[in-house]
Coordinates of C-alpha atoms and ligand atoms in Angstrom, one line a residue:
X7 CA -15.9 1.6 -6.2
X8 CA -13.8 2.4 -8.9
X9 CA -9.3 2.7 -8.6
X10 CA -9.0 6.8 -9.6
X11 CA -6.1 7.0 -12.1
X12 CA -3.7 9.4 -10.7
X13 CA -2.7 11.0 -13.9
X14 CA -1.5 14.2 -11.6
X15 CA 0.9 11.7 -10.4
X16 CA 1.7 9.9 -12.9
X17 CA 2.7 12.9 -14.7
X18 CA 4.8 13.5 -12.2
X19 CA 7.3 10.6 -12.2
X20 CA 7.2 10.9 -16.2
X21 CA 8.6 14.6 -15.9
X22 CA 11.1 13.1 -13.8
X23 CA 12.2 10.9 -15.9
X24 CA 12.3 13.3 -18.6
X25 CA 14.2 15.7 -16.5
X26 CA 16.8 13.2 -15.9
X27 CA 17.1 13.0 -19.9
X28 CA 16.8 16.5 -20.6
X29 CA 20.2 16.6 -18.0
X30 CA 21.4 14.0 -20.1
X31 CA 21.1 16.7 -23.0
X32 CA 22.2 19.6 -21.7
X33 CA 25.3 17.7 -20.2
X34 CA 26.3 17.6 -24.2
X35 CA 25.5 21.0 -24.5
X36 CA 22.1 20.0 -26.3
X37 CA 19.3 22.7 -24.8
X38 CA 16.5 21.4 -25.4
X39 CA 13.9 24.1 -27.1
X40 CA 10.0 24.0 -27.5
X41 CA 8.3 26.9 -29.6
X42 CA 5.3 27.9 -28.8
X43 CA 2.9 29.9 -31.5
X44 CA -0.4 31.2 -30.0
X45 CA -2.7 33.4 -32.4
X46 CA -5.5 36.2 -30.7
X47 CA -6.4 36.2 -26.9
X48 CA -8.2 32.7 -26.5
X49 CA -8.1 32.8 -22.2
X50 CA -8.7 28.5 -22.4
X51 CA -5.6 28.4 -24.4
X52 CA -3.6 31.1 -22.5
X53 CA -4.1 29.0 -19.2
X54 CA -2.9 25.7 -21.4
X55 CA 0.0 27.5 -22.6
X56 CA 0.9 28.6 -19.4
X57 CA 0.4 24.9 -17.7
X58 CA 2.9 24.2 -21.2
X59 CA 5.7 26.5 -19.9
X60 CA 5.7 25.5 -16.3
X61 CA 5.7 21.8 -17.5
X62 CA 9.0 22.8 -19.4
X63 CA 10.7 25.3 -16.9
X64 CA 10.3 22.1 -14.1
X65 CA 12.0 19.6 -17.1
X66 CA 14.9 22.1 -17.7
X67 CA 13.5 23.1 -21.8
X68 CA 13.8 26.4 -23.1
X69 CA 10.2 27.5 -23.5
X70 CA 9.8 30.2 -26.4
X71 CA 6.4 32.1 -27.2
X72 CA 5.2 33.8 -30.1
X73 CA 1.9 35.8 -29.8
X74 CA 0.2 36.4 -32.8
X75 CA -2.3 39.2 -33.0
X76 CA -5.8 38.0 -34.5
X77 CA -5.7 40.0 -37.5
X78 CA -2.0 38.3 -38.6
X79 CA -2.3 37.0 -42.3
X80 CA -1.9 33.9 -43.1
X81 CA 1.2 34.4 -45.0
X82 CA 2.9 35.8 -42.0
X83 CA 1.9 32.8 -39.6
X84 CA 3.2 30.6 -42.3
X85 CA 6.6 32.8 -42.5
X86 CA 7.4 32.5 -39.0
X87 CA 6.4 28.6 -38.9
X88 CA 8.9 27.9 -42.1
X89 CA 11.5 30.0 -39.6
X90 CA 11.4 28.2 -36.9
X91 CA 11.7 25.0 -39.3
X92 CA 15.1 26.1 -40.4
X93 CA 16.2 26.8 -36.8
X94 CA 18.0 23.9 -35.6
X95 CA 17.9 25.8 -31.7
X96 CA 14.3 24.4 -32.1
X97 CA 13.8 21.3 -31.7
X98 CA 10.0 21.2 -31.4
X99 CA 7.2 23.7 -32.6
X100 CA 3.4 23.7 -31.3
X101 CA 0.8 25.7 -32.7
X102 CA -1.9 26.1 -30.2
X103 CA -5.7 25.9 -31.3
X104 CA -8.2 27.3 -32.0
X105 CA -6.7 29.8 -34.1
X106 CA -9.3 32.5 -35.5
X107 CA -11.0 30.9 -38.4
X108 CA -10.3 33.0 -41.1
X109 CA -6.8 31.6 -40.6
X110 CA -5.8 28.0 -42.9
X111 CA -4.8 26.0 -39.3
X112 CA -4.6 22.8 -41.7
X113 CA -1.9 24.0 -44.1
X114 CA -0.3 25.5 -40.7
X115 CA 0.1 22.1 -39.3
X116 CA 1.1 20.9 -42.7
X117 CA 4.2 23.2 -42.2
X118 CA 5.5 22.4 -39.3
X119 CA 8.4 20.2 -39.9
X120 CA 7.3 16.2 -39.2
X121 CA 10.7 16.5 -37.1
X122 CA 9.8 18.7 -34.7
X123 CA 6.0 18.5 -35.1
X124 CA 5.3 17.9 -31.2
X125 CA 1.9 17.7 -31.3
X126 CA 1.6 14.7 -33.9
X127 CA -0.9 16.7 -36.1
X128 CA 1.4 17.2 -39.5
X129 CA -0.4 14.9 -42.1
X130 CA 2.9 12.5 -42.3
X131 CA 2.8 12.0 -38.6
X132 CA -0.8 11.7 -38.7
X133 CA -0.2 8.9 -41.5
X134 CA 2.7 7.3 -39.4
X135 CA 0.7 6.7 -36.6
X136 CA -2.3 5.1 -39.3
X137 CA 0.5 2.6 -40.4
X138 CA 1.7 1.7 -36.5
X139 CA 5.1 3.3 -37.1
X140 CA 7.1 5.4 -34.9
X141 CA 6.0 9.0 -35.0
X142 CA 5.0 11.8 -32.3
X143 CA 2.0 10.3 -31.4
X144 CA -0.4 13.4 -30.3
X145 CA -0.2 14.0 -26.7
X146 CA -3.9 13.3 -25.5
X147 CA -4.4 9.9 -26.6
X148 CA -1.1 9.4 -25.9
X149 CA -1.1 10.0 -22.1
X150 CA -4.6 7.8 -22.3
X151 CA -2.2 4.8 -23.7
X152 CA 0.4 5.2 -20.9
X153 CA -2.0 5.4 -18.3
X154 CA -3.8 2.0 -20.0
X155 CA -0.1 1.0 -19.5
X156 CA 0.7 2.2 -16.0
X157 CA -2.5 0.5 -14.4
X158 CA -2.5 -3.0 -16.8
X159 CA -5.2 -2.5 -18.9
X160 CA -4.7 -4.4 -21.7
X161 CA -6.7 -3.4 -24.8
X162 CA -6.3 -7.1 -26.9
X163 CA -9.8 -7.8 -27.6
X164 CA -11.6 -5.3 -25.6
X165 CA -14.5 -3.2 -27.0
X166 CA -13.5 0.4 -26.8
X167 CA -16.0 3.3 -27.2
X168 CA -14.9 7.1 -27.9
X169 CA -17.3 9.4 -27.6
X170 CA -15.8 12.4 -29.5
X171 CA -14.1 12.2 -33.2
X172 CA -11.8 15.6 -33.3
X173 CA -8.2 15.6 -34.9
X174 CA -6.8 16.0 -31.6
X175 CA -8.1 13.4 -29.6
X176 CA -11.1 11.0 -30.8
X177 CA -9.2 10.3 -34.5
X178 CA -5.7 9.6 -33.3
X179 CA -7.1 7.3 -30.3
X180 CA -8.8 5.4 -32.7
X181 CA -5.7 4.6 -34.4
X182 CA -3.6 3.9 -30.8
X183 CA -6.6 1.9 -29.8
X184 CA -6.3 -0.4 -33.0
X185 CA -2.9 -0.8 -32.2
X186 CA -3.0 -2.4 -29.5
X187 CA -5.9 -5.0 -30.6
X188 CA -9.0 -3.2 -29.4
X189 CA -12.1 -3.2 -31.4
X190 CA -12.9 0.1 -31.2
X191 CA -16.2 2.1 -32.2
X192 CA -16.5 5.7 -32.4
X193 CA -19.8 7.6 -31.5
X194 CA -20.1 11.8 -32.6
X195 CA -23.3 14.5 -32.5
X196 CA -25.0 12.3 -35.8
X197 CA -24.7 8.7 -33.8
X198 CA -28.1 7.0 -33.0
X199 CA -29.1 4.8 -29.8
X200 CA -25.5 6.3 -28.4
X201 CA -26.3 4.6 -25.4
X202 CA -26.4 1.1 -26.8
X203 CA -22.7 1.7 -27.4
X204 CA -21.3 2.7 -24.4
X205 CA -23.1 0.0 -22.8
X206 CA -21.2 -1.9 -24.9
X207 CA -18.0 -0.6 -24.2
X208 CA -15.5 -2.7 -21.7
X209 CA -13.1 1.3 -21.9
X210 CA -15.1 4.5 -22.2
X211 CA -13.3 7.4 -23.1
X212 CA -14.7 10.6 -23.7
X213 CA -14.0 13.8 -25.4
X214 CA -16.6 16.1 -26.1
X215 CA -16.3 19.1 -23.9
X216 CA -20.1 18.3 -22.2
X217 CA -20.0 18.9 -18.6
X218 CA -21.6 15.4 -17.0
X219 CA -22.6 14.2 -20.1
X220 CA -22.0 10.3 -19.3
X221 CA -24.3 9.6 -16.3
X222 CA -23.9 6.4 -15.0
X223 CA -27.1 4.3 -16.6
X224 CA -24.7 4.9 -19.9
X225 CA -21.7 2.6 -18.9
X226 CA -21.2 -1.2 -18.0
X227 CA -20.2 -2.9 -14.9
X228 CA -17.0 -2.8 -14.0
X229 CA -15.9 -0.7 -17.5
X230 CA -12.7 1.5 -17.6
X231 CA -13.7 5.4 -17.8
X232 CA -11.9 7.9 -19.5
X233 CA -12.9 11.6 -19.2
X234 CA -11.2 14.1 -21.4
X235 CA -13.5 16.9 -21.3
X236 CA -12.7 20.2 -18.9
X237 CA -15.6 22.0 -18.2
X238 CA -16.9 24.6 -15.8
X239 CA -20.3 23.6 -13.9
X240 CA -22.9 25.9 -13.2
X241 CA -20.8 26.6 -9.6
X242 CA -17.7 27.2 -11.7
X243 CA -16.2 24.3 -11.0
X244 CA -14.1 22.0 -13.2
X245 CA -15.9 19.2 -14.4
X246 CA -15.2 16.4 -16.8
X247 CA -17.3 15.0 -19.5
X248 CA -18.3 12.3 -17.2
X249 CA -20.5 12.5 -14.0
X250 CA -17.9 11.3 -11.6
X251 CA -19.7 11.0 -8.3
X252 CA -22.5 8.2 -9.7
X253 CA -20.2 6.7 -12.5
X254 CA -17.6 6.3 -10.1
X255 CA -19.7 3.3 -8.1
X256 CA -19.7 1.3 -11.6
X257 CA -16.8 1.9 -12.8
X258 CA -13.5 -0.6 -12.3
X259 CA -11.2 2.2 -13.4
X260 CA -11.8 6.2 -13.8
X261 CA -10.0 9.0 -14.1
X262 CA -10.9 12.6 -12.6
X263 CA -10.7 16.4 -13.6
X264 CA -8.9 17.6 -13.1
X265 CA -5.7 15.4 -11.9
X266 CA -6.2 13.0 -14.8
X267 CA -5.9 12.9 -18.7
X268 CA -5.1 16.8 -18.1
X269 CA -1.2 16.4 -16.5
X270 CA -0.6 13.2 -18.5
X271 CA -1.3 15.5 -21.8
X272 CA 1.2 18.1 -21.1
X273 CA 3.9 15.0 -20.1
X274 CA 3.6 13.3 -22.9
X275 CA 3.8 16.9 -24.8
X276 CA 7.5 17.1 -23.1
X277 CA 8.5 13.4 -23.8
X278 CA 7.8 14.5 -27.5
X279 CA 9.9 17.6 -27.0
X280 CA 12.8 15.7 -25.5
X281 CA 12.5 12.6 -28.3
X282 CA 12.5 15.2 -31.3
X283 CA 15.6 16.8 -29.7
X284 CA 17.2 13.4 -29.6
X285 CA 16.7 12.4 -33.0
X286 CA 18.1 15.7 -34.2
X287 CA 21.2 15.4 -32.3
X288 CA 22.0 11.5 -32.8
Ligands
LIG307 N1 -5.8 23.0 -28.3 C1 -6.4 22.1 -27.4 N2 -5.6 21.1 -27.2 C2 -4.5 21.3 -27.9 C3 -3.3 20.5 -28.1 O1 -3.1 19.4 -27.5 N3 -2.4 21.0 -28.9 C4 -2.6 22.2 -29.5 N4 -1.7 22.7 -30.3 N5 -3.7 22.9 -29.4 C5 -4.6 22.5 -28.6

């Protein structure tokens, strides 16, 4: 039977320590301040948002929101992004996706200033994090690396599959992966004999937004799992990418859903918060 990563609590203890530097802050008179841009009525990203502002009420941040109706232009989204750039109350600005498609999100993200671009997703963060240099590393894969780091698992040498290649999550963990010595293969929709892969892999991580889609005849003795996805089942219940129950007897390591990758996201989305504050400041 697998150890359950307890990314809820994890989480936890990392928003405590961030609450004890966001007091740190505010003893200064530093308030710490995350804007938050949403676009149209997307209910996923209304109950991530939400998750977002109760993460920074418990840390002591100012949360701001700006709700975009879905017919904005892209001019206007643009013109309130290059606002809150020259700001300096903000220290850290998220766009949250999808965004209708009509909308340029690319050239948004290109906007946001690299200094308060929480998420890690302007180009010159994006490149930073290519070149192993300090950045804001986006928040997924980088709640995935602290938990590799909370439970010992050390990445030299190990094979690594991702199932999933999406800015967000599968691209940047390729790069965090590589930099800390794993040899790392990256399967999508288009890869053949998939299953040859994740046999392979010593730490499976997977982010593809398929409810059960990693049964357990798909992963090696004794691998670590990672399960990104959130999913409803056909009861309506949450579900990772991964099938928990049966994958959980193989597995050495695996984490659940929800009480895993989930919290550790939003953490590490508030450790980039308070870190862009504190390089503005210093
Ligand atoms: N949509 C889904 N996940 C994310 C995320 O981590 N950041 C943003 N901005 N949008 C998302």
């Amino acid at each position: 039977m697998a150890t359950i990563i307890d990314g809820k609590k994890l989480a936890k203890e990392y928003r405590m320590k961030l609450k004890s530097r966001c007091d740190d802050l505010k003893n200064k008179g530093i308030n710490p301040k995350l804007a938050v841009i949403m676009v149209g009525n997307d209910k996923a990203s209304q109950v991530y948002v939400k998750n977002k502002s109760k993460a920074c009420e418990e840390i002591g941040i100012i949360f701001e929101e700006y709700l975009l109706d879905e017919n904005i232009k892209q001019e206007e989204l643009i013109n309130l992004i290059e606002k809150l750039n020259q700001d300096d109350s903000v220290n850290g600005i998220l766009l949250q996706s999808p965004i209708p498609s009509n909308l340029d999100i690319n050239e948004a993200f290109q906007k946001i200033s690299p200094n308060k671009d929480v998420d890690g997703f302007n180009p010159l963060n994006v490149g930073k994090l290519a070149l192993n240099q300090d950045t804001f590393v986006s928040c997924t894969p980088y709640g995935i690396m602290k938990m590799f780091e909370a439970y010992n698992v050390d990445l030299t040498g190990k094979n690594v599959t991702i199932i999933g290649r999406s800015n967000i999550v599968g691209k940047p963990l390729i790069q965090c992966c590589l930099n800390k010595n794993a040899t790392v293969t990256v399967c999508h929709s288009k890869t053949k004999n998939l299953k040859e892969h994740t046999q392979n892999a010593d730490i499976l991580i997977v982010a593809i937004g398929k409810a059960k889609f990693v049964t357990e005849d798909m992963v090696k003795d004794g691998a670590v799992v990672i399960d990104v996805g959130i999913n409803r089942d056909e009861n309506g219940k949450l579900t990772g990418d991964v099938d928990f129950e049966n994958v959980e007897k193989k597995a050495s390591y695996i984490t659940p859903v929800p009480g895993g990758v989930g919290p550790m996201t939003i953490a590490m989305l508030m450790n980039n918060v308070i870190k862009a504050t504190e390089n503005s400041k210093f």
